[in-house]
Amino acid sequence: NAGVTQTPKFQVLKTGQSMTLQCAQDMNHNSMYWYRQDPGMGLRLIYYSASEGTTDKGEVPNGYNVSRLNKREFSLRLESAAPSQTSVYFCASAQSSYNEQFFGPGTRLTVL
Amino acid sequence: EDQVTQSPEALRLQEGESSSLNCSYTVSGLRGLFWYRQDPGKGPEFLFTLYSAGEEKEKERLKATLTKKESFLHITAPKPEDSATYLCAVDSGGYQKVTFGTGTKLQVIP
């Protein structure tokens, strides 16, 4: 039982490049989330998926897109990376939006 | 807009020196308050959920309490392995889903 897994662990991009962050959970959870964590800012919600087939914007969605591929997988795409997107990205899952969230180990992204 | 404020930002304790971390919140209607622990370079790890004022939960040296305006995480006789950043989050059911505070970084010195 791996919980929530994220790939890659580290990534360096140049401005304008694109990439997809992958997230998978094996807990049969319905809800999945993408956050970014920046110093002094706390965790901020980018996008979430309350259930398979649905996605909604969070607090900071600009510059990102998501895909809920199936119940297990929720990916985050940066179409044209900008230095302001340098951050640590966490994926999380929960049984439902009422329940505690379980987090992955994070992806450390640097955009030059 | 939901707001969560944690204090202090950082706390340094001697091993065995008990203390409390504070989480003050402003929400339209509280569905739940969560405490997480985050170690450097790792994702947050769930500790507790509190749902209503007066509720308390314990786990080893940690005890979380909740009032209508704030929550406390009490740490009794801490050990160096309790060193971490402790995050508080509130769920009001709004579009932001869960709002996180910026955390309290706890260091326990042997």
Short mmCIF file of C-alpha atoms in Angstrom, two decimals:
data_model
loop_
_atom_site.label_atom_id
_atom_site.label_comp_id
_atom_site.label_asym_id
_atom_site.label_seq_id
_atom_site.Cartn_x
_atom_site.Cartn_y
_atom_site.Cartn_z
CA ASN A 1 0.00 0.00 0.00
CA ALA A 2 2.00 2.97 -1.31
CA GLY A 3 -0.59 5.67 -0.46
CA VAL A 4 -0.11 8.71 -2.70
CA THR A 5 2.77 8.66 -5.17
CA GLN A 6 4.08 11.54 -7.27
CA THR A 7 6.48 11.70 -10.19
CA PRO A 8 8.94 13.19 -10.78
CA LYS A 9 10.50 14.11 -7.42
CA PHE A 10 12.59 16.92 -8.91
CA GLN A 11 12.38 18.86 -12.18
CA VAL A 12 14.14 21.84 -13.72
CA LEU A 13 12.46 23.59 -16.65
CA LYS A 14 13.27 26.55 -18.81
CA THR A 15 10.71 29.33 -19.19
CA GLY A 16 8.14 28.34 -21.79
CA GLN A 17 8.64 24.60 -21.53
CA SER A 18 5.75 22.33 -20.68
CA MET A 19 5.49 19.34 -18.39
CA THR A 20 3.02 17.09 -16.60
CA LEU A 21 3.19 16.13 -12.94
CA GLN A 22 1.76 12.71 -12.23
CA CYS A 23 -0.12 11.61 -9.13
CA ALA A 24 -1.65 8.27 -8.21
CA GLN A 25 -3.36 6.91 -5.08
CA ASP A 26 -4.15 3.33 -4.13
CA MET A 27 -6.58 4.03 -1.28
CA ASN A 28 -9.73 4.03 -3.45
CA HIS A 29 -10.31 7.68 -2.55
CA ASN A 30 -12.89 9.74 -4.41
CA SER A 31 -11.36 13.22 -4.02
CA MET A 32 -7.95 14.36 -5.22
CA TYR A 33 -6.14 17.70 -4.95
CA TRP A 34 -3.14 19.61 -6.25
CA TYR A 35 -1.42 22.19 -4.02
CA ARG A 36 1.64 24.36 -4.28
CA GLN A 37 3.70 25.28 -1.22
CA ASP A 38 5.82 28.41 -1.17
CA PRO A 39 7.79 29.88 1.76
CA GLY A 40 5.59 32.04 3.97
CA MET A 41 2.47 31.30 1.89
CA GLY A 42 1.27 27.97 3.18
CA LEU A 43 -0.34 25.34 0.99
CA ARG A 44 -2.52 26.82 -1.73
CA LEU A 45 -5.05 24.82 -3.70
CA ILE A 46 -4.52 24.82 -7.47
CA TYR A 47 -7.21 22.39 -8.65
CA TYR A 48 -9.26 19.62 -7.13
CA SER A 49 -11.41 16.72 -8.27
CA ALA A 50 -14.28 15.89 -5.96
CA SER A 51 -14.92 12.64 -7.79
CA GLU A 52 -13.93 10.80 -10.95
CA GLY A 53 -14.97 12.82 -13.99
CA THR A 54 -15.09 16.21 -12.28
CA THR A 55 -12.48 18.94 -11.79
CA ASP A 56 -12.74 22.43 -10.33
CA LYS A 57 -10.48 25.44 -9.90
CA GLY A 58 -8.97 26.25 -6.55
CA GLU A 59 -7.34 29.42 -5.27
CA VAL A 60 -4.47 29.67 -7.81
CA PRO A 61 -5.41 27.88 -11.07
CA ASN A 62 -3.89 30.26 -13.64
CA GLY A 63 -1.19 28.64 -15.77
CA TYR A 64 -2.24 25.09 -14.90
CA ASN A 65 -4.54 22.42 -16.24
CA VAL A 66 -5.55 19.09 -14.74
CA SER A 67 -6.88 15.73 -15.85
CA ARG A 68 -8.62 13.15 -13.67
CA LEU A 69 -7.59 10.20 -15.79
CA ASN A 70 -9.45 7.65 -13.67
CA LYS A 71 -10.25 7.17 -9.99
CA ARG A 72 -6.59 6.56 -9.13
CA GLU A 73 -4.78 9.19 -11.19
CA PHE A 74 -4.85 12.99 -11.25
CA SER A 75 -2.28 14.88 -13.34
CA LEU A 76 -1.24 18.54 -13.33
CA ARG A 77 0.03 20.16 -16.52
CA LEU A 78 2.05 23.32 -16.96
CA GLU A 79 1.60 24.37 -20.60
CA SER A 80 4.17 27.19 -20.64
CA ALA A 81 6.22 27.30 -17.46
CA ALA A 82 7.08 30.63 -15.84
CA PRO A 83 9.58 31.41 -13.06
CA SER A 84 6.62 32.25 -10.78
CA GLN A 85 5.69 28.57 -10.93
CA THR A 86 8.87 27.57 -9.13
CA SER A 87 7.50 25.80 -6.07
CA VAL A 88 6.95 22.48 -4.34
CA TYR A 89 3.85 20.73 -5.64
CA PHE A 90 1.86 18.29 -3.53
CA CYS A 91 -0.88 15.94 -4.57
CA ALA A 92 -3.38 14.76 -1.97
CA SER A 93 -6.36 12.44 -1.81
CA ALA A 94 -9.31 11.97 0.53
CA GLN A 95 -12.24 9.60 0.86
CA SER A 96 -14.46 12.62 0.30
CA SER A 97 -14.26 16.39 0.63
CA TYR A 98 -15.40 15.98 4.26
CA ASN A 99 -12.43 13.83 5.23
CA GLU A 100 -8.78 14.30 6.05
CA GLN A 101 -6.38 14.44 3.14
CA PHE A 102 -3.36 12.22 2.59
CA PHE A 103 -0.41 13.80 0.85
CA GLY A 104 2.24 12.57 -1.53
CA PRO A 105 5.98 13.27 -1.11
CA GLY A 106 5.96 16.30 -3.41
CA THR A 107 7.62 17.45 -6.63
CA ARG A 108 10.24 20.19 -6.39
CA LEU A 109 10.01 22.28 -9.56
CA THR A 110 12.41 25.01 -10.59
CA VAL A 111 11.68 27.18 -13.63
CA LEU A 112 14.67 29.13 -14.93
CA GLU B 1 -12.92 34.45 2.85
CA ASP B 2 -11.63 31.81 5.23
CA GLN B 3 -8.51 32.73 7.18
CA VAL B 4 -6.15 30.68 9.31
CA THR B 5 -3.38 32.20 11.44
CA GLN B 6 -0.84 30.10 13.31
CA SER B 7 1.40 31.28 16.12
CA PRO B 8 4.18 31.34 16.92
CA GLU B 9 5.92 31.02 13.54
CA ALA B 10 8.77 29.18 15.24
CA LEU B 11 9.22 27.61 18.66
CA ARG B 12 12.32 26.19 20.26
CA LEU B 13 11.88 23.94 23.28
CA GLN B 14 14.15 21.95 25.52
CA GLU B 15 13.39 18.25 25.62
CA GLY B 16 10.65 17.74 28.23
CA GLU B 17 9.50 21.38 28.15
CA SER B 18 5.75 21.34 27.43
CA SER B 19 4.11 24.05 25.33
CA SER B 20 1.18 24.84 23.03
CA LEU B 21 0.80 25.90 19.41
CA ASN B 22 -2.11 28.14 18.42
CA CYS B 23 -4.34 28.14 15.35
CA SER B 24 -6.85 30.99 15.06
CA TYR B 25 -9.45 30.79 12.33
CA THR B 26 -12.20 32.81 10.68
CA VAL B 27 -14.70 30.84 8.63
CA SER B 28 -18.33 31.18 7.67
CA GLY B 29 -19.13 27.74 9.03
CA LEU B 30 -16.67 25.17 10.30
CA ARG B 31 -17.03 21.63 8.94
CA GLY B 32 -13.73 20.45 10.35
CA LEU B 33 -10.30 21.56 11.60
CA PHE B 34 -7.26 19.48 10.75
CA TRP B 35 -3.76 19.26 12.22
CA TYR B 36 -0.87 17.95 10.15
CA ARG B 37 2.82 17.39 10.80
CA GLN B 38 5.34 18.11 8.04
CA ASP B 39 8.96 16.98 8.15
CA PRO B 40 11.55 18.72 5.94
CA GLY B 41 11.36 17.58 2.33
CA LYS B 42 8.20 15.53 2.87
CA GLY B 43 4.47 15.90 2.44
CA PRO B 44 2.17 16.76 5.37
CA GLU B 45 1.14 13.84 7.55
CA PHE B 46 -2.36 13.82 9.05
CA LEU B 47 -2.63 14.00 12.84
CA PHE B 48 -6.15 14.98 13.97
CA THR B 49 -9.57 16.16 12.87
CA LEU B 50 -11.76 18.23 15.22
CA TYR B 51 -15.38 18.98 14.36
CA SER B 52 -16.97 20.96 17.19
CA ALA B 53 -16.06 23.30 20.03
CA GLY B 54 -15.03 21.44 23.14
CA GLU B 55 -13.73 18.43 21.26
CA GLU B 56 -10.31 17.05 22.20
CA LYS B 57 -8.11 14.36 20.63
CA GLU B 58 -4.84 12.83 21.79
CA LYS B 59 -2.00 10.91 20.23
CA GLU B 60 1.10 10.09 22.23
CA ARG B 61 2.52 13.44 23.43
CA LEU B 62 0.10 15.53 21.35
CA LYS B 63 -3.33 16.79 22.33
CA ALA B 64 -5.52 18.95 20.10
CA THR B 65 -8.38 21.08 21.40
CA LEU B 66 -10.98 23.26 19.67
CA THR B 67 -12.98 26.37 20.58
CA LYS B 68 -15.24 28.48 18.37
CA LYS B 69 -12.34 30.71 17.32
CA GLU B 70 -9.14 28.73 17.76
CA SER B 71 -7.46 25.40 18.21
CA PHE B 72 -4.47 24.47 20.31
CA LEU B 73 -1.96 21.70 19.81
CA HIS B 74 -0.50 20.90 23.22
CA ILE B 75 2.81 19.08 23.29
CA THR B 76 3.62 17.38 26.59
CA ALA B 77 7.24 16.51 27.45
CA PRO B 78 8.40 16.78 23.82
CA LYS B 79 11.26 14.74 22.40
CA PRO B 80 13.68 15.69 19.59
CA GLU B 81 11.72 13.48 17.19
CA ASP B 82 8.74 15.82 17.62
CA SER B 83 10.69 18.49 15.74
CA ALA B 84 8.71 19.36 12.60
CA THR B 85 6.43 22.00 11.15
CA TYR B 86 2.85 21.68 12.39
CA LEU B 87 0.12 22.82 10.02
CA CYS B 88 -3.47 23.71 10.83
CA ALA B 89 -6.23 23.70 8.20
CA VAL B 90 -9.95 24.47 8.21
CA ASP B 91 -12.74 23.16 6.02
CA SER B 92 -15.78 25.38 5.61
CA GLY B 93 -17.11 23.67 2.52
CA GLY B 94 -16.39 26.71 0.36
CA TYR B 95 -14.83 26.72 -3.10
CA GLN B 96 -11.35 26.86 -1.54
CA LYS B 97 -12.12 23.54 0.12
CA VAL B 98 -9.47 23.42 2.86
CA THR B 99 -7.53 26.55 3.89
CA PHE B 100 -4.11 26.00 5.42
CA GLY B 101 -2.16 28.14 7.84
CA THR B 102 1.53 28.81 7.28
CA GLY B 103 2.58 26.53 10.12
CA THR B 104 4.62 26.56 13.32
CA LYS B 105 8.15 25.25 13.04
CA LEU B 106 8.95 23.36 16.24
CA GLN B 107 12.49 22.50 17.26
CA VAL B 108 13.08 20.33 20.33
CA ILE B 109 16.61 20.46 21.68
CA PRO B 110 18.05 17.42 23.52
#
